[in-house]
Tab-separated table of N, CA and C in Angstrom:
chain	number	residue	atom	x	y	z
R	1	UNK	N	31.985	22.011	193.353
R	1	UNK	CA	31.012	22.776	194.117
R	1	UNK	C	29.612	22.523	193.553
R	2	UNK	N	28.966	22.280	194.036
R	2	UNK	CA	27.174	21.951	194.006
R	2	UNK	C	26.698	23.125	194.124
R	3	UNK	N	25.313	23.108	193.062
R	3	UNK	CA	24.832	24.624	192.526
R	3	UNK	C	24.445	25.059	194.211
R	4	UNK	N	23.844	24.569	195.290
R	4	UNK	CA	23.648	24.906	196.718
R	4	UNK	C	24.393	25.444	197.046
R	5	UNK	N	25.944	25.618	196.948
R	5	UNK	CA	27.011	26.490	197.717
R	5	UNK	C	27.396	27.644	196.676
R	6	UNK	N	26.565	27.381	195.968
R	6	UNK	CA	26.542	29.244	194.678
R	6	UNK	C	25.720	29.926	195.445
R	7	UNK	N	24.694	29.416	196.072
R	7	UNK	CA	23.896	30.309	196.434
R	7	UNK	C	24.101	31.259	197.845
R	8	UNK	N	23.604	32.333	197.997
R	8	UNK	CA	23.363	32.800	199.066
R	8	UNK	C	22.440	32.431	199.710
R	9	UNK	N	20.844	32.219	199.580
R	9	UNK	CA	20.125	31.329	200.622
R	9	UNK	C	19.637	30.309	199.784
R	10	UNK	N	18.726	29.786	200.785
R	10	UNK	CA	18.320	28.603	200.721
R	10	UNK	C	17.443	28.614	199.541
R	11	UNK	N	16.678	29.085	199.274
R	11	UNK	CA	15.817	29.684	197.928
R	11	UNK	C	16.193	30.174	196.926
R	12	UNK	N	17.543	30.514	196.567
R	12	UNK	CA	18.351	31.560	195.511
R	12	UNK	C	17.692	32.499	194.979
R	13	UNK	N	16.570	33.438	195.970
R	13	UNK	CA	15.581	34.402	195.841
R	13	UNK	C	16.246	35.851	196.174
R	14	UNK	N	17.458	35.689	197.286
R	14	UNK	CA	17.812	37.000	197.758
R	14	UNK	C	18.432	38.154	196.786
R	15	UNK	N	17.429	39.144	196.546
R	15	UNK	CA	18.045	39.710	195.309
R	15	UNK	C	19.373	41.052	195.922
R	16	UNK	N	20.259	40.310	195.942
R	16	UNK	CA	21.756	40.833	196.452
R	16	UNK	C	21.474	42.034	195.620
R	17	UNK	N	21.503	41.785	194.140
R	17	UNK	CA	22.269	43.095	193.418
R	17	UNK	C	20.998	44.466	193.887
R	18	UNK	N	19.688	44.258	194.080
R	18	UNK	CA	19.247	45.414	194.273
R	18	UNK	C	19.153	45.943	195.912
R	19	UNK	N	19.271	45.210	197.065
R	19	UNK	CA	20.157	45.194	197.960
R	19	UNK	C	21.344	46.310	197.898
R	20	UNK	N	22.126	45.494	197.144
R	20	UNK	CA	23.767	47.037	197.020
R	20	UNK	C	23.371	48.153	195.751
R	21	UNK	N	22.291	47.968	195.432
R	21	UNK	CA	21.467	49.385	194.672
R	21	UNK	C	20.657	49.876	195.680
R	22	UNK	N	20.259	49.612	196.669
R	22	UNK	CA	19.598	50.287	197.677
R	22	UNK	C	20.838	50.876	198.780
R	23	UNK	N	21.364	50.320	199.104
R	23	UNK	CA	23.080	51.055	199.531
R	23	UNK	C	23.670	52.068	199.355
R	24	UNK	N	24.059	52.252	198.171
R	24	UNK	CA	24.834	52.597	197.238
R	24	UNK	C	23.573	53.943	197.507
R	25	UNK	N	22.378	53.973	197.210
R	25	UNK	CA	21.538	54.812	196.910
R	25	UNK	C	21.183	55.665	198.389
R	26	UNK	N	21.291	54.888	199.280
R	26	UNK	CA	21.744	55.828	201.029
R	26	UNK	C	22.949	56.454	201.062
R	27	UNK	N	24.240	55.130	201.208
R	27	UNK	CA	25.336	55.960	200.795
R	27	UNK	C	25.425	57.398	200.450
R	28	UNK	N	25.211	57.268	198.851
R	28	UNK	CA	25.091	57.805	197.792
R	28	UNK	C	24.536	59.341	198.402
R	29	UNK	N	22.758	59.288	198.585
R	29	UNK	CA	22.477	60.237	199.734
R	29	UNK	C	23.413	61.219	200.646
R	30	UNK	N	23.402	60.875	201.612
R	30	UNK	CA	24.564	60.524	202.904
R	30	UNK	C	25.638	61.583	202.611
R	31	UNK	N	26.483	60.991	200.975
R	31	UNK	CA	27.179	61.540	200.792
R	31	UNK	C	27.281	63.128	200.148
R	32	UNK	N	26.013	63.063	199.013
R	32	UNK	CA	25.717	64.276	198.509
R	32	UNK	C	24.846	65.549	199.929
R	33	UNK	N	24.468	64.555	200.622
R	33	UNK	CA	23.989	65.755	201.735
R	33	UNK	C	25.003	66.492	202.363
R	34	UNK	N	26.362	65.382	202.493
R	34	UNK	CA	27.567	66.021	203.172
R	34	UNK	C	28.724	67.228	202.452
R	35	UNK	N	28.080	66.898	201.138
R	35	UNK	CA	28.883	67.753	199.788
R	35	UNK	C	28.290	68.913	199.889
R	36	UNK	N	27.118	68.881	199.948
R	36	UNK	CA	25.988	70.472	199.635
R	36	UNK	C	26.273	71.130	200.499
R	37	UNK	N	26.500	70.262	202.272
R	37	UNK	CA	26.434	70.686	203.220
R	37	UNK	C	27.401	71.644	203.249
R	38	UNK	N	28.537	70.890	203.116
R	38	UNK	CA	29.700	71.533	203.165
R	38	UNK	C	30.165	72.681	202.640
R	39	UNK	N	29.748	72.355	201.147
R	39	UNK	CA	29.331	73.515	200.168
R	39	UNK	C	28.968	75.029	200.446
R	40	UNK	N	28.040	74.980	201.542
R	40	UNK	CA	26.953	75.780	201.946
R	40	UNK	C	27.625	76.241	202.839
R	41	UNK	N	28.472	75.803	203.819
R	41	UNK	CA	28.684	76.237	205.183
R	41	UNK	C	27.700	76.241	205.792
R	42	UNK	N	27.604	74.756	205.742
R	42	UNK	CA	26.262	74.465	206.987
R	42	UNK	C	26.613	74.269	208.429
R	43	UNK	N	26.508	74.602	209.039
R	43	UNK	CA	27.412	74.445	210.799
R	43	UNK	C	26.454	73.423	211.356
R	44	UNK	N	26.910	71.754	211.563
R	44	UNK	CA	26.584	70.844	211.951
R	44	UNK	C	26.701	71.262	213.424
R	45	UNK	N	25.555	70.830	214.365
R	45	UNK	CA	26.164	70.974	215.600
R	45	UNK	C	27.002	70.113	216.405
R	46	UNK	N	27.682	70.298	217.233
R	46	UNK	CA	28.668	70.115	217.458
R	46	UNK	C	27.984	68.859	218.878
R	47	UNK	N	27.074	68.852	219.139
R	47	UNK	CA	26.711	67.910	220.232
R	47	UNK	C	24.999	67.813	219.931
R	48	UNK	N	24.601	66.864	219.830
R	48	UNK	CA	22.978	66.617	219.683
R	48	UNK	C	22.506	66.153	221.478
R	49	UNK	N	21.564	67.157	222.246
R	49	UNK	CA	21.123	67.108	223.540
R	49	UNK	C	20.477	65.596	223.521
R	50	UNK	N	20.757	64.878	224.420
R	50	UNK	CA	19.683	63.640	225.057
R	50	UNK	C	18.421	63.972	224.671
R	51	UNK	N	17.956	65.219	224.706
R	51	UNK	CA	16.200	65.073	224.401
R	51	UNK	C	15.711	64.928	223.106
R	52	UNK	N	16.719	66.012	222.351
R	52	UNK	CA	16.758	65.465	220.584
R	52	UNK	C	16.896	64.192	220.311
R	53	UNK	N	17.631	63.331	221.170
R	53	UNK	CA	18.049	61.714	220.674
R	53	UNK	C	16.647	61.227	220.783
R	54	UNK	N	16.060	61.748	221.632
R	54	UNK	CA	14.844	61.102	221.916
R	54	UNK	C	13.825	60.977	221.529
R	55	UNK	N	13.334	62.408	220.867
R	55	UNK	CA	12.172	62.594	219.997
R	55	UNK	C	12.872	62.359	218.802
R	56	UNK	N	14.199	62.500	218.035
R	56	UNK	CA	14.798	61.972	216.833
R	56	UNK	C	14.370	60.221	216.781
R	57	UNK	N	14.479	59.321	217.671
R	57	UNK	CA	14.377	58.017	218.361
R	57	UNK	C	12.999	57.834	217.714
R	58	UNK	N	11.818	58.658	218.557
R	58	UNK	CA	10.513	58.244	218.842
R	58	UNK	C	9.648	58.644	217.478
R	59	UNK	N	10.466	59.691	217.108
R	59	UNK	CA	9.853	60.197	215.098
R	59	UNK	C	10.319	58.852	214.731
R	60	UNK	N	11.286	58.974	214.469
R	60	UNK	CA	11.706	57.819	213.662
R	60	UNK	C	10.963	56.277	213.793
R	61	UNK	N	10.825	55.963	214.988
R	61	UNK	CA	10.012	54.604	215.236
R	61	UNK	C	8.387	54.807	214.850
R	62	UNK	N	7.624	56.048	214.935
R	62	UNK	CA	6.330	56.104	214.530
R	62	UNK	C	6.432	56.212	212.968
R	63	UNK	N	7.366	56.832	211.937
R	63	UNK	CA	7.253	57.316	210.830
R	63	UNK	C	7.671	56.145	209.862
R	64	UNK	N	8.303	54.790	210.867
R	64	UNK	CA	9.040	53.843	209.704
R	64	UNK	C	7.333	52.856	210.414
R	65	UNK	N	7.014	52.877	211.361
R	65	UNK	CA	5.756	51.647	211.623
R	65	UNK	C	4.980	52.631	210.305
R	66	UNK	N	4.706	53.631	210.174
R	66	UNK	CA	3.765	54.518	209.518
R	66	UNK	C	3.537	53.851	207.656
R	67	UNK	N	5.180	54.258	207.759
R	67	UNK	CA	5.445	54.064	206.278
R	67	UNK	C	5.500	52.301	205.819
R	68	UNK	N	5.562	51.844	206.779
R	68	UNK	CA	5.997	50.037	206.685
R	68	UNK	C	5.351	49.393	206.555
R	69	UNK	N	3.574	49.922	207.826
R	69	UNK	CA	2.579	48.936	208.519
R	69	UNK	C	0.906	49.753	207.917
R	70	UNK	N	0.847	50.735	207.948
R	70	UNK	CA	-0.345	51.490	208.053
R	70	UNK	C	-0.886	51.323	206.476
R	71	UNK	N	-1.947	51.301	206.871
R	71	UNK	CA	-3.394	51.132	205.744
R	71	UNK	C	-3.167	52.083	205.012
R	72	UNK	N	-3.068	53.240	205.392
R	72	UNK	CA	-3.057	54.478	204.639
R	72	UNK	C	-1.975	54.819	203.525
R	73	UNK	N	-0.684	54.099	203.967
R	73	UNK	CA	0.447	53.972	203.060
R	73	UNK	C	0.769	53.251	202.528
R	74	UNK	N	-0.576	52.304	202.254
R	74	UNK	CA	-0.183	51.010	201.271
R	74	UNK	C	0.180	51.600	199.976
R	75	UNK	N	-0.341	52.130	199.683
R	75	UNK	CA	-0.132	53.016	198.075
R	75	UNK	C	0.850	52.881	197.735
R	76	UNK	N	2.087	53.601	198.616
R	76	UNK	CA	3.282	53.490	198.610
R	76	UNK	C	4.322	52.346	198.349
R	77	UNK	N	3.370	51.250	199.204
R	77	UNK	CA	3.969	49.744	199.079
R	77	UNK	C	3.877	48.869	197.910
R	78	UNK	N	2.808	49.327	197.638
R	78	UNK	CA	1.605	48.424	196.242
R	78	UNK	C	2.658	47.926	195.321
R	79	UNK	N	3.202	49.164	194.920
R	79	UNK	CA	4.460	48.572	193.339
R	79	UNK	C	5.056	47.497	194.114
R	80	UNK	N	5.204	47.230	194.851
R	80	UNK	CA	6.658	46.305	195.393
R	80	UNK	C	5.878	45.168	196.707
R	81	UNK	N	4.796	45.601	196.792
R	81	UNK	CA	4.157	44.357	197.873
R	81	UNK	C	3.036	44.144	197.337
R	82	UNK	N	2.611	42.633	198.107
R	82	UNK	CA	1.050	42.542	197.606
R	82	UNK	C	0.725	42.232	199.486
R	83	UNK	N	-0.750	42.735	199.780
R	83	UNK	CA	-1.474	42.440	200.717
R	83	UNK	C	-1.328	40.757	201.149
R	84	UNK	N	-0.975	40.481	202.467
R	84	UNK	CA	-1.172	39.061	202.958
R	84	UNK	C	-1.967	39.233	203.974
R	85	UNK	N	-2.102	40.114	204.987
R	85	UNK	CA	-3.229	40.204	206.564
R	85	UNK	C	-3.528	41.939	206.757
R	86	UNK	N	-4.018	41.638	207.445
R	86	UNK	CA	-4.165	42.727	208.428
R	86	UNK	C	-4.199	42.287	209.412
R	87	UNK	N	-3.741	42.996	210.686
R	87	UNK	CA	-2.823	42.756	211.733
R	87	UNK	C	-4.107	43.504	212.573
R	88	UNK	N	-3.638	43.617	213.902
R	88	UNK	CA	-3.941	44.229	214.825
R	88	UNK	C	-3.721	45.714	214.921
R	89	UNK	N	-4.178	46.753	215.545
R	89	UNK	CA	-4.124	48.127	215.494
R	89	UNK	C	-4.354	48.952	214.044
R	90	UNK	N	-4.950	48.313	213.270
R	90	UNK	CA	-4.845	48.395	211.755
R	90	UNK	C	-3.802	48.340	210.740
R	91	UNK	N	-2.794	47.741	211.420
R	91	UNK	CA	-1.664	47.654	210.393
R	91	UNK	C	-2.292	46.281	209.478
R	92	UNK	N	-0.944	46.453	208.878
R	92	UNK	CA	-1.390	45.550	207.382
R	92	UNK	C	-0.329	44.469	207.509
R	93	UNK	N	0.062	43.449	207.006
R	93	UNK	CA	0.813	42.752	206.676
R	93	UNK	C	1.481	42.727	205.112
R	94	UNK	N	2.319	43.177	204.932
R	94	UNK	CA	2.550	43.002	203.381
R	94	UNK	C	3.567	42.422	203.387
R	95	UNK	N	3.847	41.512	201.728
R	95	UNK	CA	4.941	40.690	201.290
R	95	UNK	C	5.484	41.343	200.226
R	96	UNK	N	6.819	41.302	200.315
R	96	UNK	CA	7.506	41.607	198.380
R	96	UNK	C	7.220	41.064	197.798
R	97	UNK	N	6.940	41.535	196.591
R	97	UNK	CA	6.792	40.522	195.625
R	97	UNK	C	7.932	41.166	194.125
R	98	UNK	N	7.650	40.194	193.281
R	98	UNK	CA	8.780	40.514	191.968
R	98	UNK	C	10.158	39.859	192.743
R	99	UNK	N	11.325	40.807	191.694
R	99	UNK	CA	12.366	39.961	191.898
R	99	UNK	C	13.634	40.775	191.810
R	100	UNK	N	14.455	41.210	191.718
R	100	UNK	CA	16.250	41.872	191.388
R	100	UNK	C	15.166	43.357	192.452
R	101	UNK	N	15.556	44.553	192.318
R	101	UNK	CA	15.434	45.642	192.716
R	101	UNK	C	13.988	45.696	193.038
R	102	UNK	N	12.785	45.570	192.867
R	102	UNK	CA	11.447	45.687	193.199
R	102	UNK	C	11.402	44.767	194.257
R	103	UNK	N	12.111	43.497	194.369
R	103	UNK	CA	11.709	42.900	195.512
R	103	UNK	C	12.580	43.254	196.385
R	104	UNK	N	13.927	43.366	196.360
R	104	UNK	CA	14.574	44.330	197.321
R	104	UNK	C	14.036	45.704	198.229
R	105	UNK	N	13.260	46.612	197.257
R	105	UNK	CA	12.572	47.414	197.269
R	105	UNK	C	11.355	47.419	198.830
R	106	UNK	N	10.930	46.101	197.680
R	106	UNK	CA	9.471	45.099	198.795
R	106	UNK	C	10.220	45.026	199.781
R	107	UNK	N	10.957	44.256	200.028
R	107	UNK	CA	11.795	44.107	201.443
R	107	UNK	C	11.997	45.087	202.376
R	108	UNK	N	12.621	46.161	201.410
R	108	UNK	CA	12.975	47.415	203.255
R	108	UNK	C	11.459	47.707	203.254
R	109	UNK	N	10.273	47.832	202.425
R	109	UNK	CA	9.049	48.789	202.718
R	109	UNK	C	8.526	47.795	203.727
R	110	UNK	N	8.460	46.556	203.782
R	110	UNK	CA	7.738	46.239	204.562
R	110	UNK	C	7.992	45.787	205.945
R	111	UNK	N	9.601	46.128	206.244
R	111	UNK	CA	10.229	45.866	207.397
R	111	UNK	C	10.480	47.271	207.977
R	112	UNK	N	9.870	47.935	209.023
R	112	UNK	CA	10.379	48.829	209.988
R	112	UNK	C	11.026	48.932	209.937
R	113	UNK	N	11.874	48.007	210.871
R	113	UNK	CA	13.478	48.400	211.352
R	113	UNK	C	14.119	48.786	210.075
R	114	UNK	N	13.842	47.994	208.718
R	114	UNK	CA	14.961	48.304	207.834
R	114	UNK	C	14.276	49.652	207.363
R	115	UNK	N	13.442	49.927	207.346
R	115	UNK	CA	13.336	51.716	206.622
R	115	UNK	C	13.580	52.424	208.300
R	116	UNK	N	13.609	52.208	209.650
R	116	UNK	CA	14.414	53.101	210.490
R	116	UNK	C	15.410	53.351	209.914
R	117	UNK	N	16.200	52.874	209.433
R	117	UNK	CA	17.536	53.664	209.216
R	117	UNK	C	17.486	54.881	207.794
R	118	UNK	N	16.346	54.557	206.704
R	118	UNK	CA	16.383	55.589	206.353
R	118	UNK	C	15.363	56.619	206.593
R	119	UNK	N	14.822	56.555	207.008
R	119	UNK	CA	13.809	57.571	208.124
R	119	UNK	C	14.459	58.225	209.145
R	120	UNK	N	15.427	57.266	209.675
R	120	UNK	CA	16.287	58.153	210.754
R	120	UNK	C	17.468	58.955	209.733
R	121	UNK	N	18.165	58.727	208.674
R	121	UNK	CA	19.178	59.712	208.024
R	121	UNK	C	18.503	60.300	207.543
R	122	UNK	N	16.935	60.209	206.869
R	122	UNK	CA	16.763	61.809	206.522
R	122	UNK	C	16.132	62.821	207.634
R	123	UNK	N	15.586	62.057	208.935
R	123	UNK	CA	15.533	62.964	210.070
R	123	UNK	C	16.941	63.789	210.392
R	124	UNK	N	17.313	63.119	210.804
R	124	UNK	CA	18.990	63.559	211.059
R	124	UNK	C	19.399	65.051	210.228
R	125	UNK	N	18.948	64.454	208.928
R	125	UNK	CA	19.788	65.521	207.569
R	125	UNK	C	18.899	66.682	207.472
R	126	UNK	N	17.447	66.666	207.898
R	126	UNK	CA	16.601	67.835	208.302
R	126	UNK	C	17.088	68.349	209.665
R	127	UNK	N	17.497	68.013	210.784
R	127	UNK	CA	17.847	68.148	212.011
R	127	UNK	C	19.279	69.392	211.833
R	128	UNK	N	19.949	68.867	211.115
R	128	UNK	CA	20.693	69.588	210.385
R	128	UNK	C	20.745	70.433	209.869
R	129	UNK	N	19.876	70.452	208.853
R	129	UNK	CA	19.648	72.082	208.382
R	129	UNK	C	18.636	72.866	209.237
R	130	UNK	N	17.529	72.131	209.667
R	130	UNK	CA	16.809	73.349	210.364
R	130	UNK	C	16.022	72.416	211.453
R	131	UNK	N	16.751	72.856	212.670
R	131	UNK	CA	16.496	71.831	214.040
R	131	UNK	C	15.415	72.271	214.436
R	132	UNK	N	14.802	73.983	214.296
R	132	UNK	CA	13.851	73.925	214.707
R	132	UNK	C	12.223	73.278	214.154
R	133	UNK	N	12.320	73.315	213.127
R	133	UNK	CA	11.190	72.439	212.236
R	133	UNK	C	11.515	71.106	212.514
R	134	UNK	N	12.986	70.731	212.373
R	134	UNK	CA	12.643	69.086	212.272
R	134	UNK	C	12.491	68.327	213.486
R	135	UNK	N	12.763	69.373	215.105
R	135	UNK	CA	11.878	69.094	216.285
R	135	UNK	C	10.324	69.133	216.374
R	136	UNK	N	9.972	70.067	215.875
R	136	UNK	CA	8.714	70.490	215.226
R	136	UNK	C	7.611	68.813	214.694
R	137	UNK	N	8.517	68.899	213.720
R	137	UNK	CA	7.963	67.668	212.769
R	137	UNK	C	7.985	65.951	213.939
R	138	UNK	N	8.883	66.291	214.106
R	138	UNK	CA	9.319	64.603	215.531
R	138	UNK	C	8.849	64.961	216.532
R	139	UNK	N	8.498	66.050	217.702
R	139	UNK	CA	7.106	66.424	218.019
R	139	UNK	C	6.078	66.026	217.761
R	140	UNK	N	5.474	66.085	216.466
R	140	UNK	CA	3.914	65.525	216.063
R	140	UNK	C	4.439	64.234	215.825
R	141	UNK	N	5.377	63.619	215.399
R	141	UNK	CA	5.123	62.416	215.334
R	141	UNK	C	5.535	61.400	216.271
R	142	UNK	N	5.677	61.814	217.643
R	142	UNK	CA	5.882	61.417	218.984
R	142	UNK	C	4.681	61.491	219.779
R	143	UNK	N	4.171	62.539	219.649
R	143	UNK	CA	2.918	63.082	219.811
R	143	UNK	C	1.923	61.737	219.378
R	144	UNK	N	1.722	61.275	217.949
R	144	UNK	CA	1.157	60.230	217.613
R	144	UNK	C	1.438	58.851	218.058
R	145	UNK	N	2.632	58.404	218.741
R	145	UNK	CA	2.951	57.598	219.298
R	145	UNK	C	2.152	57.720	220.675
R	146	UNK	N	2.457	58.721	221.197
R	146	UNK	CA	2.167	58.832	222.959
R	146	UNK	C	0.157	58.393	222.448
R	147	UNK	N	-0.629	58.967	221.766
R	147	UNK	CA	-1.618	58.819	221.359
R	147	UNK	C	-2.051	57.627	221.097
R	148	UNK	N	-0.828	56.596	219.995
R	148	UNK	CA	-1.556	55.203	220.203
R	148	UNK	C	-1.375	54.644	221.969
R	149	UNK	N	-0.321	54.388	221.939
R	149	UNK	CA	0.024	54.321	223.557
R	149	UNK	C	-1.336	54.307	224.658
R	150	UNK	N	-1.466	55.449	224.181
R	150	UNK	CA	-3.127	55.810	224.799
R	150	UNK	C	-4.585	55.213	224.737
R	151	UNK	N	-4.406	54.687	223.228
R	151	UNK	CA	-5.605	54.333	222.634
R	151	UNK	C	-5.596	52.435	223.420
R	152	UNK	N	-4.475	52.274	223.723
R	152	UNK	CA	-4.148	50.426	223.784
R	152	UNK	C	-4.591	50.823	225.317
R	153	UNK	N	-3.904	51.799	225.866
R	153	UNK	CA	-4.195	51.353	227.166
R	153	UNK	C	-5.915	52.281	227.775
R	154	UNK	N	-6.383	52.546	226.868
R	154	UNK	CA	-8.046	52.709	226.616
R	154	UNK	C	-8.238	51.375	226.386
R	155	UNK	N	-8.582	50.782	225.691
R	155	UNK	CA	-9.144	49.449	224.798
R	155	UNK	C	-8.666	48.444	225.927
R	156	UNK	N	-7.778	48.482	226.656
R	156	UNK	CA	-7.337	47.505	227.901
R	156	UNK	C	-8.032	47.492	229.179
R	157	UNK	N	-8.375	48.843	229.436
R	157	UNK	CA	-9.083	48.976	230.489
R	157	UNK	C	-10.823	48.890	230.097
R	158	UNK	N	-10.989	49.400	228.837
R	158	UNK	CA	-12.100	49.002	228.936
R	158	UNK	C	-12.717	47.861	228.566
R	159	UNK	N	-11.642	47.035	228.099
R	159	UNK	CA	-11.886	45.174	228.035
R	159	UNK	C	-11.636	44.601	229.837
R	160	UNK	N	-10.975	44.942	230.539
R	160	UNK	CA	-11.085	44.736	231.784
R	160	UNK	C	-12.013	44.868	232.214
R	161	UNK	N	-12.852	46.448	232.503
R	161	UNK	CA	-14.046	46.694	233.305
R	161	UNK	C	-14.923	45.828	232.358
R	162	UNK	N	-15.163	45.276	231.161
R	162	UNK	CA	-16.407	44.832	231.050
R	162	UNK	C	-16.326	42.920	231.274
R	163	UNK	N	-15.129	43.086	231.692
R	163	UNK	CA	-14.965	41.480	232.238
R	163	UNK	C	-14.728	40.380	231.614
Protein backbone atom coordinates (compact mmCIF):
# COMPACT_ATOMS: atom_id res chain seq x y z
CA UNK A 1 0.00 0.00 0.00
CA UNK A 2 1.39 3.53 -1.00
CA UNK A 3 1.44 6.25 1.72
CA UNK A 4 -1.72 7.87 -0.82
CA UNK A 5 -4.15 5.05 0.15
CA UNK A 6 -3.35 5.82 4.13
CA UNK A 7 -4.78 8.79 3.55
CA UNK A 8 -8.19 10.11 3.76
CA UNK A 9 -7.83 13.08 1.28
CA UNK A 10 -5.89 14.24 -1.08
CA UNK A 11 -3.84 16.64 1.22
CA UNK A 12 -3.63 14.36 4.46
CA UNK A 13 -5.00 17.71 6.13
CA UNK A 14 -8.51 16.30 7.19
CA UNK A 15 -8.28 16.44 10.84
CA UNK A 16 -10.62 13.20 11.41
CA UNK A 17 -9.74 12.91 15.11
CA UNK A 18 -11.14 16.43 16.02
CA UNK A 19 -14.05 15.86 13.65
CA UNK A 20 -15.19 12.67 16.07
CA UNK A 21 -14.29 15.19 19.09
CA UNK A 22 -16.76 17.50 17.69
CA UNK A 23 -19.39 14.46 17.52
CA UNK A 24 -18.91 12.88 20.34
CA UNK A 25 -19.28 16.54 21.88
CA UNK A 26 -23.11 16.96 20.10
CA UNK A 27 -23.77 13.48 20.76
CA UNK A 28 -22.50 13.84 24.04
CA UNK A 29 -24.90 17.10 24.40
CA UNK A 30 -27.97 15.44 22.87
CA UNK A 31 -27.50 12.92 25.28
CA UNK A 32 -27.05 14.73 28.65
CA UNK A 33 -30.06 17.04 27.57
CA UNK A 34 -32.10 13.77 27.28
CA UNK A 35 -30.79 12.55 30.89
CA UNK A 36 -31.68 15.94 32.75
CA UNK A 37 -34.68 15.90 30.72
CA UNK A 38 -35.83 12.91 31.78
CA UNK A 39 -34.62 13.42 35.14
CA UNK A 40 -36.84 16.40 35.51
CA UNK A 41 -39.99 15.13 34.03
CA UNK A 42 -39.81 17.26 31.26
CA UNK A 43 -42.99 16.51 28.98
CA UNK A 44 -41.56 16.63 25.39
CA UNK A 45 -44.37 17.41 23.16
CA UNK A 46 -45.82 14.97 21.62
CA UNK A 47 -46.24 16.65 17.96
CA UNK A 48 -44.25 19.94 16.88
CA UNK A 49 -47.13 22.22 14.63
CA UNK A 50 -45.93 22.99 10.84
CA UNK A 51 -45.53 26.63 11.96
CA UNK A 52 -42.93 25.81 14.72
CA UNK A 53 -41.04 23.73 11.92
CA UNK A 54 -40.95 26.83 10.30
CA UNK A 55 -39.79 29.57 12.35
CA UNK A 56 -37.53 26.58 14.15
CA UNK A 57 -36.26 26.26 10.10
CA UNK A 58 -35.95 30.11 9.53
CA UNK A 59 -34.08 30.82 13.31
CA UNK A 60 -31.94 28.35 12.59
CA UNK A 61 -30.88 29.44 8.93
CA UNK A 62 -30.45 33.28 10.11
CA UNK A 63 -28.50 32.29 13.47
CA UNK A 64 -25.94 29.68 11.70
CA UNK A 65 -25.41 32.57 8.43
CA UNK A 66 -25.08 34.94 11.74
CA UNK A 67 -22.66 32.89 13.61
CA UNK A 68 -20.68 31.51 10.31
CA UNK A 69 -20.72 34.76 7.92
CA UNK A 70 -21.26 38.11 9.85
CA UNK A 71 -18.62 40.77 10.68
CA UNK A 72 -19.83 41.08 13.99
CA UNK A 73 -19.05 37.41 14.98
CA UNK A 74 -15.77 37.20 13.75
CA UNK A 75 -14.50 37.29 17.30
CA UNK A 76 -15.92 34.13 17.72
CA UNK A 77 -14.20 32.68 14.62
CA UNK A 78 -10.71 34.41 15.11
CA UNK A 79 -9.16 31.39 17.37
CA UNK A 80 -9.86 28.96 14.58
CA UNK A 81 -10.09 31.19 11.24
CA UNK A 82 -8.14 33.78 9.66
CA UNK A 83 -9.95 36.51 7.34
CA UNK A 84 -9.73 35.68 3.37
CA UNK A 85 -12.76 38.28 1.76
CA UNK A 86 -15.51 39.92 2.43
CA UNK A 87 -18.37 38.94 0.53
CA UNK A 88 -21.40 40.65 -0.40
CA UNK A 89 -24.21 41.75 2.17
CA UNK A 90 -21.32 42.15 4.64
CA UNK A 91 -20.50 38.77 5.28
CA UNK A 92 -16.97 37.75 5.57
CA UNK A 93 -15.23 34.93 4.11
CA UNK A 94 -13.20 32.98 6.56
CA UNK A 95 -10.71 29.95 6.36
CA UNK A 96 -9.55 27.38 9.18
CA UNK A 97 -6.62 27.57 9.99
CA UNK A 98 -4.21 25.29 12.50
CA UNK A 99 -4.58 21.68 12.53
CA UNK A 100 -6.16 18.28 14.76
CA UNK A 101 -9.26 20.04 16.74
CA UNK A 102 -8.81 23.96 16.02
CA UNK A 103 -8.99 23.31 12.45
CA UNK A 104 -11.86 21.02 12.75
CA UNK A 105 -13.23 23.64 14.93
CA UNK A 106 -12.37 26.29 11.84
CA UNK A 107 -14.32 24.07 9.68
CA UNK A 108 -17.95 23.83 11.23
CA UNK A 109 -17.52 27.89 12.18
CA UNK A 110 -17.14 28.77 8.91
CA UNK A 111 -19.64 26.55 7.13
CA UNK A 112 -23.45 27.30 7.81
CA UNK A 113 -24.91 24.33 6.97
CA UNK A 114 -22.44 22.53 9.27
CA UNK A 115 -23.20 24.75 12.48
CA UNK A 116 -27.25 24.38 11.24
CA UNK A 117 -27.26 21.35 12.83
CA UNK A 118 -25.95 22.62 15.98
CA UNK A 119 -27.96 25.73 16.10
CA UNK A 120 -30.86 23.70 15.19
CA UNK A 121 -30.30 20.98 18.43
CA UNK A 122 -29.88 23.64 20.71
CA UNK A 123 -33.05 25.43 19.24
CA UNK A 124 -34.90 22.30 19.47
CA UNK A 125 -33.55 21.63 23.26
CA UNK A 126 -34.82 25.30 24.22
CA UNK A 127 -38.14 24.52 22.28
CA UNK A 128 -38.34 21.92 24.74
CA UNK A 129 -38.06 23.29 27.79
CA UNK A 130 -39.75 26.52 27.21
CA UNK A 131 -41.62 26.84 23.70
CA UNK A 132 -42.82 29.93 24.60
CA UNK A 133 -39.46 31.95 24.70
CA UNK A 134 -37.79 29.80 22.25
CA UNK A 135 -40.74 30.93 19.66
CA UNK A 136 -40.08 34.21 21.04
CA UNK A 137 -36.34 34.08 20.32
CA UNK A 138 -36.93 32.35 16.38
CA UNK A 139 -39.47 35.14 15.97
CA UNK A 140 -36.74 37.85 16.14
CA UNK A 141 -34.58 35.92 14.34
CA UNK A 142 -36.97 35.31 11.37
CA UNK A 143 -37.97 38.64 11.80
CA UNK A 144 -34.20 39.51 10.77
CA UNK A 145 -34.31 37.35 7.89
CA UNK A 146 -37.71 38.73 6.46
CA UNK A 147 -35.66 42.25 7.02
CA UNK A 148 -32.62 41.28 4.97
CA UNK A 149 -35.02 39.87 2.36
CA UNK A 150 -36.20 43.38 2.38
CA UNK A 151 -33.12 45.25 2.31
CA UNK A 152 -31.99 43.08 -1.25
CA UNK A 153 -35.15 43.66 -2.66
CA UNK A 154 -34.71 47.64 -1.71
CA UNK A 155 -31.13 47.81 -3.21
CA UNK A 156 -32.75 45.93 -6.45
CA UNK A 157 -35.26 48.20 -7.13
CA UNK A 158 -33.43 50.98 -6.48
CA UNK A 159 -30.50 49.84 -8.85
CA UNK A 160 -33.30 49.33 -11.44
CA UNK A 161 -35.02 52.78 -11.22
CA UNK A 162 -31.66 54.44 -11.51
CA UNK A 163 -30.89 52.42 -14.68
Amino acid sequence: MTDGDQRYDEEGEAPLGGYAALATTFAAGAGVFAAVARQRGLRLPDRVPPWDVALLGTATFKASRLLSKDKVTSFLRAPFTRRESESTANEVMDAPRGGGLRRAVGDLVTCPFCTSAWVAGSLVGYYAVAPRAARLLCAGLTAVTVADWMQYAWSWTEQRSEG
